[in-house]
């Protein structure tokens, strides 16, 4: 199992772990040459998605069933028969979730889990790991709630790791790894004690890849709320429904 401190150090250094299969005991760290991010002001909320959000066909929660979300994301799919989420990786993120730095968004159709996503949150950054959908548009609803919650929390960087056609249709753009690391450093700059972790450079990356634990520094960015608190602000809408609020946030500022 990867220790939470090692996982956080890896993400703060711009790398992340993967495996070659569900039962693969080995883990390797990835530093893509090209990185996909989704600018929070550039999320493309189509008319049909905005209508779906306003209708509130789905019930959406945060951290209500992290285990079910990561388990669903790890299941084989027709286009990806072998998952990169090994049992070791899954166990590591479950532990990171218990530590308060891995979060899930669940989309429910009645009592059935229809879709969702999970990722790692720190210093105003959310690194999306994977998403799944068992109903039409369920993953889009999850992503819309994520973007809106990040806005409410004052977060600044949504990392999507690798570009896909689905992400591109929602506003994701591809940048170089160097550009990504600059955005990552900027997001961490106002976190009082994260300089050591953010500035460790190649040493930090080598340490994470070797599986060594290290002090991760301050774990919450000054001025940005943790993702669950931003999500809670969406639900505290008074007379307005959360779906209408999110639709307005994403269509008026995109």
CSV table of C-alpha atoms in Angstrom, one decimal:
chain,number,residue,atom,x,y,z
A,1,UNK,CA,0.0,0.0,0.0
A,2,UNK,CA,1.2,3.5,-0.8
A,3,UNK,CA,1.3,5.7,2.3
A,4,UNK,CA,-0.8,8.9,2.1
A,5,UNK,CA,2.2,11.1,2.6
A,6,UNK,CA,3.9,9.5,-0.4
A,7,UNK,CA,0.8,9.9,-2.6
A,8,UNK,CA,0.4,13.5,-1.7
A,9,UNK,CA,4.0,14.2,-2.4
A,10,UNK,CA,3.7,12.6,-5.8
A,11,UNK,CA,0.7,14.7,-6.8
A,12,UNK,CA,2.4,17.9,-5.5
A,13,UNK,CA,5.3,17.0,-7.7
A,14,UNK,CA,3.1,16.6,-10.8
A,15,UNK,CA,3.2,12.8,-11.1
A,16,UNK,CA,0.7,10.0,-10.2
A,17,UNK,CA,0.7,6.2,-9.8
A,18,UNK,CA,-0.7,3.6,-12.2
A,19,UNK,CA,-0.5,-0.2,-12.6
A,20,UNK,CA,-0.7,-2.6,-15.6
A,21,UNK,CA,-3.6,-4.6,-14.3
A,22,UNK,CA,-6.1,-5.3,-11.5
A,23,UNK,CA,-3.9,-7.9,-9.8
A,24,UNK,CA,-0.5,-6.3,-10.6
A,25,UNK,CA,1.4,-5.8,-7.4
A,26,UNK,CA,3.8,-3.3,-9.1
A,27,UNK,CA,3.2,0.4,-9.3
A,28,UNK,CA,4.9,3.0,-11.6
A,29,UNK,CA,4.7,6.7,-11.5
A,30,UNK,CA,3.6,8.6,-14.6
A,31,UNK,CA,4.7,12.1,-15.7
A,32,UNK,CA,2.9,12.8,-19.1
A,33,UNK,CA,4.5,15.0,-21.7
A,34,UNK,CA,1.1,16.4,-22.4
A,35,UNK,CA,-1.4,17.1,-19.6
A,36,UNK,CA,-5.2,17.6,-19.8
A,37,UNK,CA,-6.8,20.2,-17.6
A,38,UNK,CA,-10.3,21.6,-17.5
A,39,UNK,CA,-10.3,25.4,-16.9
A,40,UNK,CA,-13.1,26.0,-14.4
A,41,UNK,CA,-14.3,29.0,-16.4
A,42,UNK,CA,-14.2,27.0,-19.6
A,43,UNK,CA,-16.5,24.1,-18.7
A,44,UNK,CA,-18.9,23.6,-21.6
A,45,UNK,CA,-22.4,23.1,-20.1
A,46,UNK,CA,-24.6,22.3,-23.1
A,47,UNK,CA,-28.3,23.2,-23.1
A,48,UNK,CA,-29.2,19.6,-22.6
A,49,UNK,CA,-26.9,19.2,-19.6
A,50,UNK,CA,-28.1,22.5,-18.1
A,51,UNK,CA,-31.7,21.2,-18.5
A,52,UNK,CA,-30.8,17.9,-16.9
A,53,UNK,CA,-29.2,19.7,-13.9
A,54,UNK,CA,-32.3,21.9,-13.4
A,55,UNK,CA,-34.6,18.9,-13.6
A,56,UNK,CA,-32.6,17.2,-10.8
A,57,UNK,CA,-33.3,13.7,-12.2
A,58,UNK,CA,-30.3,12.5,-10.3
A,59,UNK,CA,-29.4,12.9,-6.6
A,60,UNK,CA,-25.8,13.9,-6.2
A,61,UNK,CA,-23.6,13.4,-3.1
A,62,UNK,CA,-20.0,13.9,-2.1
A,63,UNK,CA,-18.0,11.3,-0.2
A,64,UNK,CA,-21.2,9.2,0.5
A,65,UNK,CA,-19.7,6.0,-0.9
A,66,UNK,CA,-16.1,6.4,-2.0
A,67,UNK,CA,-15.5,2.7,-1.9
A,68,UNK,CA,-18.4,2.0,-4.4
A,69,UNK,CA,-17.1,4.7,-6.8
A,70,UNK,CA,-13.5,3.5,-7.0
A,71,UNK,CA,-14.7,-0.1,-7.3
A,72,UNK,CA,-16.9,0.9,-10.2
A,73,UNK,CA,-14.1,2.8,-11.8
A,74,UNK,CA,-11.9,-0.2,-11.5
A,75,UNK,CA,-14.3,-2.5,-13.4
A,76,UNK,CA,-13.3,-3.6,-17.0
A,77,UNK,CA,-15.0,-1.7,-19.9
A,78,UNK,CA,-15.4,-2.6,-23.5
A,79,UNK,CA,-12.9,0.0,-24.6
A,80,UNK,CA,-10.5,-0.8,-21.6
A,81,UNK,CA,-10.7,-4.5,-20.8
A,82,UNK,CA,-7.8,-4.2,-18.3
A,83,UNK,CA,-7.9,-1.5,-15.6
A,84,UNK,CA,-4.9,0.5,-14.3
A,85,UNK,CA,-6.5,0.6,-10.9
A,86,UNK,CA,-4.9,-2.3,-9.2
A,87,UNK,CA,-6.0,-3.7,-5.8
A,88,UNK,CA,-3.0,-2.1,-4.2
A,89,UNK,CA,-3.8,1.3,-5.8
A,90,UNK,CA,-7.5,1.0,-4.7
A,91,UNK,CA,-6.5,0.2,-1.1
A,92,UNK,CA,-4.1,3.2,-1.2
A,93,UNK,CA,-6.8,5.6,-2.3
A,94,UNK,CA,-9.2,4.3,0.2
A,95,UNK,CA,-6.7,5.1,2.9
A,96,UNK,CA,-6.1,8.5,1.4
A,97,UNK,CA,-9.9,9.1,1.5
A,98,UNK,CA,-10.0,8.2,5.2
A,99,UNK,CA,-7.2,10.8,5.7
A,100,UNK,CA,-9.4,13.4,4.0
A,101,UNK,CA,-7.6,14.0,0.7
A,102,UNK,CA,-9.3,11.6,-1.8
A,103,UNK,CA,-12.9,12.5,-2.6
A,104,UNK,CA,-15.8,11.1,-4.6
A,105,UNK,CA,-18.9,12.5,-6.3
A,106,UNK,CA,-21.8,10.0,-6.5
A,107,UNK,CA,-24.7,10.3,-8.9
A,108,UNK,CA,-27.8,8.4,-7.8
A,109,UNK,CA,-30.8,7.2,-9.7
A,110,UNK,CA,-33.1,6.4,-6.8
A,111,UNK,CA,-31.1,4.1,-4.6
A,112,UNK,CA,-28.9,2.9,-7.4
A,113,UNK,CA,-25.4,4.4,-8.1
A,114,UNK,CA,-25.7,5.6,-11.7
A,115,UNK,CA,-22.3,7.3,-12.0
A,116,UNK,CA,-19.5,9.2,-10.3
A,117,UNK,CA,-15.9,10.1,-10.2
A,118,UNK,CA,-13.0,10.3,-7.7
A,119,UNK,CA,-9.8,12.1,-7.3
A,120,UNK,CA,-7.3,13.8,-5.0
A,121,UNK,CA,-7.8,17.3,-3.5
A,122,UNK,CA,-5.1,19.5,-2.0
A,123,UNK,CA,-4.0,23.2,-2.0
A,124,UNK,CA,-6.9,24.4,-4.3
A,125,UNK,CA,-6.1,21.5,-6.7
A,126,UNK,CA,-8.3,18.5,-7.7
A,127,UNK,CA,-6.6,15.7,-9.6
A,128,UNK,CA,-9.4,13.7,-11.2
A,129,UNK,CA,-8.5,10.0,-11.4
A,130,UNK,CA,-11.4,8.2,-13.0
A,131,UNK,CA,-15.1,8.4,-13.7
A,132,UNK,CA,-17.8,6.0,-14.7
A,133,UNK,CA,-21.4,6.0,-15.9
A,134,UNK,CA,-24.2,3.5,-15.8
A,135,UNK,CA,-26.9,5.9,-17.0
A,136,UNK,CA,-26.9,8.4,-19.8
A,137,UNK,CA,-25.1,11.7,-18.8
A,138,UNK,CA,-24.5,10.5,-15.3
A,139,UNK,CA,-20.7,11.2,-15.5
A,140,UNK,CA,-21.4,14.6,-17.0
A,141,UNK,CA,-23.6,15.5,-14.1
A,142,UNK,CA,-20.8,14.4,-11.7
A,143,UNK,CA,-18.3,16.5,-13.5
A,144,UNK,CA,-20.6,19.5,-13.5
A,145,UNK,CA,-21.1,19.3,-9.8
A,146,UNK,CA,-17.4,18.9,-9.3
A,147,UNK,CA,-16.6,22.1,-11.3
A,148,UNK,CA,-19.3,24.0,-9.5
A,149,UNK,CA,-18.1,22.8,-6.1
A,150,UNK,CA,-14.5,23.8,-6.9
A,151,UNK,CA,-15.7,27.2,-7.9
A,152,UNK,CA,-17.6,27.6,-4.6
A,153,UNK,CA,-14.5,26.4,-2.7
A,154,UNK,CA,-12.2,28.9,-4.4
A,155,UNK,CA,-10.1,26.1,-5.9
A,156,UNK,CA,-8.1,26.9,-9.1
A,157,UNK,CA,-6.8,23.8,-10.9
A,158,UNK,CA,-8.7,20.7,-12.2
A,159,UNK,CA,-6.3,18.1,-13.5
A,160,UNK,CA,-7.7,15.5,-15.9
A,161,UNK,CA,-4.3,13.8,-16.6
A,162,UNK,CA,-4.9,12.4,-20.1
A,163,UNK,CA,-7.0,14.0,-22.8
A,164,UNK,CA,-10.0,12.1,-24.2
A,165,UNK,CA,-12.7,13.1,-26.7
A,166,UNK,CA,-15.3,13.1,-23.9
A,167,UNK,CA,-13.2,15.5,-21.8
A,168,UNK,CA,-12.5,17.7,-24.8
A,169,UNK,CA,-16.2,18.1,-25.6
A,170,UNK,CA,-16.7,19.4,-22.0
A,171,UNK,CA,-13.9,22.1,-22.3
A,172,UNK,CA,-10.7,20.3,-21.4
A,173,UNK,CA,-7.5,21.5,-23.0
A,174,UNK,CA,-4.1,20.0,-23.4
A,175,UNK,CA,-1.0,21.7,-22.2
A,176,UNK,CA,2.7,20.7,-21.7
A,177,UNK,CA,3.8,19.1,-18.5
A,178,UNK,CA,6.0,22.1,-17.9
A,179,UNK,CA,2.9,24.4,-18.1
A,180,UNK,CA,1.0,22.1,-15.8
A,181,UNK,CA,3.8,22.1,-13.2
A,182,UNK,CA,3.8,25.9,-13.3
A,183,UNK,CA,0.1,26.0,-12.7
A,184,UNK,CA,0.5,23.4,-9.9
A,185,UNK,CA,3.2,25.5,-8.2
A,186,UNK,CA,1.1,28.6,-8.5
A,187,UNK,CA,-1.8,26.9,-6.8
A,188,UNK,CA,0.4,25.7,-4.0
A,189,UNK,CA,2.3,29.0,-3.6
A,190,UNK,CA,-0.1,30.5,-1.0
A,191,UNK,CA,-0.1,27.3,1.2
A,192,UNK,CA,2.2,28.4,4.1
A,193,UNK,CA,4.2,25.2,4.6
A,194,UNK,CA,3.9,23.4,1.3
A,195,UNK,CA,7.0,25.0,-0.2
A,196,UNK,CA,9.3,22.1,0.8
A,197,UNK,CA,7.0,19.6,-0.9
A,198,UNK,CA,6.3,21.8,-3.9
A,199,UNK,CA,9.9,22.8,-4.4
A,200,UNK,CA,11.5,19.4,-3.9
A,201,UNK,CA,11.7,19.0,-7.7
A,202,UNK,CA,13.5,15.9,-9.0
A,203,UNK,CA,14.3,14.7,-5.5
A,204,UNK,CA,10.6,14.7,-4.6
A,205,UNK,CA,9.7,12.8,-7.7
A,206,UNK,CA,12.4,10.2,-7.2
A,207,UNK,CA,11.4,9.8,-3.6
A,208,UNK,CA,7.8,9.2,-4.5
A,209,UNK,CA,8.7,6.8,-7.2
A,210,UNK,CA,10.8,4.8,-4.7
A,211,UNK,CA,7.9,4.6,-2.4
A,212,UNK,CA,9.5,6.7,0.3
A,213,UNK,CA,7.4,8.6,2.8
A,214,UNK,CA,8.0,12.3,3.2
A,215,UNK,CA,6.4,15.2,5.0
A,216,UNK,CA,3.8,16.6,2.6
A,217,UNK,CA,3.7,20.1,4.1
A,218,UNK,CA,0.5,22.0,4.7
A,219,UNK,CA,-2.4,20.0,3.4
A,220,UNK,CA,-5.0,22.7,2.7
A,221,UNK,CA,-4.3,25.8,0.6
A,222,UNK,CA,-4.8,29.1,2.4
A,223,UNK,CA,-7.9,30.8,0.9
A,224,UNK,CA,-9.4,27.7,-0.6
A,225,UNK,CA,-11.8,25.4,1.1
A,226,UNK,CA,-11.6,21.6,0.8
A,227,UNK,CA,-13.8,20.2,-1.9
A,228,UNK,CA,-16.5,18.7,0.4
A,229,UNK,CA,-17.0,22.2,1.9
A,230,UNK,CA,-17.5,23.7,-1.5
A,231,UNK,CA,-19.9,20.9,-2.3
A,232,UNK,CA,-21.8,21.7,0.9
A,233,UNK,CA,-22.2,25.3,-0.1
A,234,UNK,CA,-24.0,24.1,-3.3
A,235,UNK,CA,-26.5,22.3,-1.2
A,236,UNK,CA,-27.2,25.2,1.1
A,237,UNK,CA,-29.1,27.2,-1.6
A,238,UNK,CA,-32.0,28.4,0.5
A,239,UNK,CA,-35.1,28.8,-1.8
A,240,UNK,CA,-33.3,27.8,-4.9
A,241,UNK,CA,-32.5,24.2,-5.9
A,242,UNK,CA,-28.9,23.1,-6.2
A,243,UNK,CA,-29.5,22.0,-9.8
A,244,UNK,CA,-30.7,25.5,-10.8
A,245,UNK,CA,-27.8,27.1,-9.0
A,246,UNK,CA,-25.2,24.9,-10.7
A,247,UNK,CA,-26.8,25.4,-14.1
A,248,UNK,CA,-26.6,29.2,-13.6
A,249,UNK,CA,-23.0,29.0,-12.4
A,250,UNK,CA,-21.8,27.0,-15.3
A,251,UNK,CA,-23.8,28.7,-18.1
A,252,UNK,CA,-23.2,32.3,-17.0
A,253,UNK,CA,-19.5,32.0,-16.5
A,254,UNK,CA,-18.5,29.5,-19.2
